[in-house]
Amino acid sequence: MRNQFVHVEDRGAATLLETLHRPELAKLVEAYFDVAGYNLVHRETEGWAGILPDPERTSLPRLRIDETIALLVMRRLWEEALQLGEIYTNGTVRTTLNEAYAAYQGLVAGSRRAALAPNEFRDVLRMLERKAIVRLGEFDADAQDMDLDIRALVTSVAGDDFIASLEQILSRPVAPTPDADDQAVVVGEA
C-alpha cells in the first residue's frame, strides 16, 4: 500500500507481478485490498499492477495543486507521444526532465501562482517515481538533464475519472483563501 504501484522495470517488482499470475494468490491479494477499500488493477500488457481507491468506500487521497498539475503534465506528454507513435515497451514514453519542466512552465504561464523551480518540480516527480508512475534516470552533468520515463499507468491514475473530478471541483464557486500554497485537490485515482 505504501508504494501503490509496481512496474516490471523496477527492482524487485518481477516477483510481485509473478504472484498476480497465480490465480489463487491473486484472489487472496485482491481480497486483502478490497477489505481496505482499494481495487487491485493488473495490466499485464503494460507491465504494472497497483491499487486504486474505491471512491464509494474510502476517502480519496489528496494532492497539492503542484502535484496535480505535474501529474496532468505527465498525462499530456504521454498522450502526445502516443499520438506520434513514440511509445516504447510496456507503453512507456521517454522524454527528459527539462522537456517536462518546459511543458509544466507552459501550462502554468500566465497564472497568478508562481511556477515550481526546477528542483521543486524534480522533487514532485520523485514523489511520482516512488509510486512507479514515472522513472527518472541518472543526472547527465554535460547536458544538465536526466531521462524521464512516463509509464502507461499515468492514464489510470490521471484518467478520465480524475479529469472529471477536477472539472467538478473547478466548477464549484470558491471563496478566496489567504494562502493558496496550502490548497489541496481531492483526486479520484492517485
CSV table of C-alpha atoms in Angstrom, one decimal:
chain,number,residue,atom,x,y,z
A,1,MET,CA,0.0,0.0,0.0
A,2,ARG,CA,2.9,2.3,0.7
A,3,ASN,CA,4.1,2.3,-3.0
A,4,GLN,CA,0.7,1.9,-4.6
A,5,PHE,CA,2.1,0.5,-7.9
A,6,VAL,CA,4.7,-1.9,-9.1
A,7,HIS,CA,6.2,-1.8,-12.5
A,8,VAL,CA,8.0,-4.7,-14.3
A,9,GLU,CA,11.1,-2.4,-14.8
A,10,ASP,CA,11.5,-1.7,-11.1
A,11,ARG,CA,13.8,-3.7,-8.9
A,12,GLY,CA,12.0,-6.5,-7.1
A,13,ALA,CA,8.8,-6.0,-9.0
A,14,ALA,CA,9.0,-9.1,-11.1
A,15,THR,CA,8.3,-11.4,-8.1
A,16,LEU,CA,5.3,-9.4,-7.0
A,17,LEU,CA,3.9,-9.4,-10.6
A,18,GLU,CA,4.5,-13.1,-10.9
A,19,THR,CA,2.4,-13.6,-7.8
A,20,LEU,CA,-0.5,-12.0,-9.5
A,21,HIS,CA,-0.2,-14.5,-12.3
A,22,ARG,CA,-1.2,-17.3,-9.9
A,23,PRO,CA,-5.0,-17.2,-9.7
A,24,GLU,CA,-5.2,-18.5,-6.1
A,25,LEU,CA,-2.7,-15.9,-4.8
A,26,ALA,CA,-4.2,-13.1,-6.9
A,27,LYS,CA,-7.6,-13.7,-5.4
A,28,LEU,CA,-6.1,-13.5,-1.9
A,29,VAL,CA,-4.2,-10.3,-2.7
A,30,GLU,CA,-7.3,-8.8,-4.3
A,31,ALA,CA,-9.5,-9.7,-1.2
A,32,TYR,CA,-6.9,-8.1,1.1
A,33,PHE,CA,-7.0,-4.8,-0.7
A,34,ASP,CA,-10.8,-5.0,-1.1
A,35,VAL,CA,-11.2,-5.1,2.6
A,36,ALA,CA,-9.0,-1.9,2.8
A,37,GLY,CA,-11.2,-0.1,0.3
A,38,TYR,CA,-8.9,-0.5,-2.8
A,39,ASN,CA,-9.3,-2.1,-6.1
A,40,LEU,CA,-6.4,-4.2,-7.4
A,41,VAL,CA,-5.6,-3.4,-11.0
A,42,HIS,CA,-3.3,-5.6,-13.0
A,43,ARG,CA,-2.3,-4.6,-16.6
A,44,GLU,CA,0.0,-7.3,-17.8
A,45,THR,CA,0.3,-5.8,-21.3
A,46,GLU,CA,1.6,-2.5,-19.7
A,47,GLY,CA,3.8,-4.3,-17.1
A,48,TRP,CA,2.3,-3.0,-14.0
A,49,ALA,CA,-0.1,-3.7,-11.1
A,50,GLY,CA,-1.4,-1.4,-8.4
A,51,ILE,CA,-4.2,-0.4,-6.2
A,52,LEU,CA,-6.7,2.4,-6.7
A,53,PRO,CA,-9.0,3.7,-4.0
A,54,ASP,CA,-12.7,2.7,-4.3
A,55,PRO,CA,-14.3,6.2,-4.0
A,56,GLU,CA,-17.5,4.7,-2.7
A,57,ARG,CA,-15.8,3.0,0.2
A,58,THR,CA,-12.8,5.0,1.2
A,59,SER,CA,-11.8,8.7,1.4
A,60,LEU,CA,-9.8,9.8,-1.6
A,61,PRO,CA,-6.2,10.8,-1.3
A,62,ARG,CA,-5.2,14.5,-1.7
A,63,LEU,CA,-2.6,16.0,-3.8
A,64,ARG,CA,-1.2,19.5,-3.6
A,65,ILE,CA,-2.0,21.7,-6.6
A,66,ASP,CA,1.6,21.5,-7.8
A,67,GLU,CA,1.5,17.7,-7.6
A,68,THR,CA,-1.8,17.6,-9.5
A,69,ILE,CA,-0.5,19.9,-12.3
A,70,ALA,CA,2.7,17.8,-12.6
A,71,LEU,CA,0.6,14.7,-12.9
A,72,LEU,CA,-1.6,16.2,-15.6
A,73,VAL,CA,1.5,17.3,-17.5
A,74,MET,CA,2.8,13.7,-17.4
A,75,ARG,CA,-0.6,12.6,-18.7
A,76,ARG,CA,-0.5,15.2,-21.5
A,77,LEU,CA,3.1,14.3,-22.5
A,78,TRP,CA,2.3,10.6,-22.6
A,79,GLU,CA,-0.8,11.2,-24.8
A,80,GLU,CA,1.2,13.4,-27.2
A,81,ALA,CA,3.8,10.7,-27.6
A,82,LEU,CA,1.1,8.2,-28.1
A,83,GLN,CA,-0.4,10.3,-31.0
A,84,LEU,CA,3.1,10.5,-32.5
A,85,GLY,CA,3.7,6.7,-32.1
A,86,GLU,CA,6.6,7.3,-29.8
A,87,ILE,CA,5.7,4.6,-27.3
A,88,TYR,CA,8.2,2.0,-26.1
A,89,THR,CA,7.9,-1.3,-24.3
A,90,ASN,CA,5.1,-1.6,-21.8
A,91,GLY,CA,3.6,1.7,-23.1
A,92,THR,CA,6.5,3.8,-21.7
A,93,VAL,CA,7.2,7.3,-23.1
A,94,ARG,CA,10.8,8.6,-22.9
A,95,THR,CA,11.4,12.3,-22.5
A,96,THR,CA,13.7,14.4,-20.4
A,97,LEU,CA,13.3,16.3,-17.2
A,98,ASN,CA,14.0,19.6,-19.0
A,99,GLU,CA,11.3,18.9,-21.6
A,100,ALA,CA,8.8,18.0,-19.0
A,101,TYR,CA,9.6,21.1,-17.0
A,102,ALA,CA,9.2,23.3,-20.1
A,103,ALA,CA,5.7,21.7,-20.6
A,104,TYR,CA,4.9,22.4,-17.0
A,105,GLN,CA,6.0,26.1,-17.3
A,106,GLY,CA,3.9,26.4,-20.5
A,107,LEU,CA,0.9,25.2,-18.5
A,108,VAL,CA,1.3,27.5,-15.6
A,109,ALA,CA,2.4,30.5,-17.6
A,110,GLY,CA,0.1,33.4,-17.0
A,111,SER,CA,-1.4,32.0,-13.8
A,112,ARG,CA,-1.3,34.1,-10.7
A,113,ARG,CA,0.6,31.3,-8.9
A,114,ALA,CA,4.3,31.1,-9.3
A,115,ALA,CA,5.7,28.0,-11.0
A,116,LEU,CA,7.8,25.5,-9.2
A,117,ALA,CA,11.5,25.9,-9.5
A,118,PRO,CA,13.3,23.1,-11.5
A,119,ASN,CA,14.5,21.4,-8.3
A,120,GLU,CA,11.0,21.6,-6.8
A,121,PHE,CA,9.5,20.1,-10.0
A,122,ARG,CA,12.0,17.3,-9.9
A,123,ASP,CA,11.0,16.6,-6.2
A,124,VAL,CA,7.4,16.3,-7.3
A,125,LEU,CA,8.4,13.9,-10.0
A,126,ARG,CA,10.4,11.9,-7.3
A,127,MET,CA,7.2,11.5,-5.4
A,128,LEU,CA,5.5,10.2,-8.6
A,129,GLU,CA,8.5,7.9,-9.1
A,130,ARG,CA,8.0,6.4,-5.6
A,131,LYS,CA,4.5,5.4,-6.8
A,132,ALA,CA,6.1,3.9,-10.1
A,133,ILE,CA,4.2,6.4,-12.3
A,134,VAL,CA,7.4,7.8,-13.7
A,135,ARG,CA,11.1,6.9,-13.6
A,136,LEU,CA,13.9,9.4,-13.5
A,137,GLY,CA,17.3,8.4,-15.0
A,138,GLU,CA,20.7,9.4,-13.8
A,139,PHE,CA,21.7,13.1,-14.0
A,140,ASP,CA,23.8,13.9,-17.0
A,141,ALA,CA,26.2,16.7,-15.9
A,142,ASP,CA,27.1,17.6,-19.5
A,143,ALA,CA,23.5,18.0,-20.7
A,144,GLN,CA,22.3,19.3,-17.3
A,145,ASP,CA,19.3,17.0,-17.7
A,146,MET,CA,18.1,13.5,-16.9
A,147,ASP,CA,15.9,11.0,-18.8
A,148,LEU,CA,12.3,10.7,-17.7
A,149,ASP,CA,10.2,7.7,-18.5
A,150,ILE,CA,6.4,8.2,-18.2
A,151,ARG,CA,4.7,4.9,-17.7
A,152,ALA,CA,1.3,4.0,-19.2
A,153,LEU,CA,-0.2,3.7,-15.8
A,154,VAL,CA,-0.4,7.5,-15.8
A,155,THR,CA,-3.6,7.1,-17.8
A,156,SER,CA,-5.1,5.1,-14.9
A,157,VAL,CA,-4.0,7.4,-12.2
A,158,ALA,CA,-4.9,10.6,-14.1
A,159,GLY,CA,-7.6,9.0,-16.2
A,160,ASP,CA,-11.0,10.3,-17.3
A,161,ASP,CA,-12.5,9.9,-13.8
A,162,PHE,CA,-9.6,12.0,-12.4
A,163,ILE,CA,-10.2,14.7,-15.0
A,164,ALA,CA,-13.9,14.7,-14.4
A,165,SER,CA,-13.4,15.1,-10.6
A,166,LEU,CA,-11.1,18.0,-11.2
A,167,GLU,CA,-13.6,19.6,-13.6
A,168,GLN,CA,-16.3,19.2,-10.9
A,169,ILE,CA,-14.1,20.8,-8.3
A,170,LEU,CA,-13.2,23.7,-10.6
A,171,SER,CA,-16.8,24.3,-11.5
A,172,ARG,CA,-17.7,25.0,-7.8
A,173,PRO,CA,-17.7,28.6,-6.6
A,174,VAL,CA,-14.7,29.1,-4.3
A,175,ALA,CA,-14.1,31.8,-1.7
A,176,PRO,CA,-10.6,33.3,-1.9
A,177,THR,CA,-8.2,31.8,0.5
A,178,PRO,CA,-5.4,33.7,2.2
A,179,ASP,CA,-2.7,31.1,1.4
A,180,ALA,CA,-3.1,29.4,-2.0
A,181,ASP,CA,0.0,27.3,-1.5
A,182,ASP,CA,-1.7,25.2,1.1
A,183,GLN,CA,-4.6,24.3,-1.2
A,184,ALA,CA,-5.2,20.6,-1.9
A,185,VAL,CA,-7.2,18.9,-4.6
A,186,VAL,CA,-9.1,15.7,-4.0
A,187,VAL,CA,-8.1,13.2,-6.6
A,188,GLY,CA,-10.1,10.2,-7.8
A,189,GLU,CA,-7.3,7.8,-8.5
A,190,ALA,CA,-3.9,8.9,-7.3
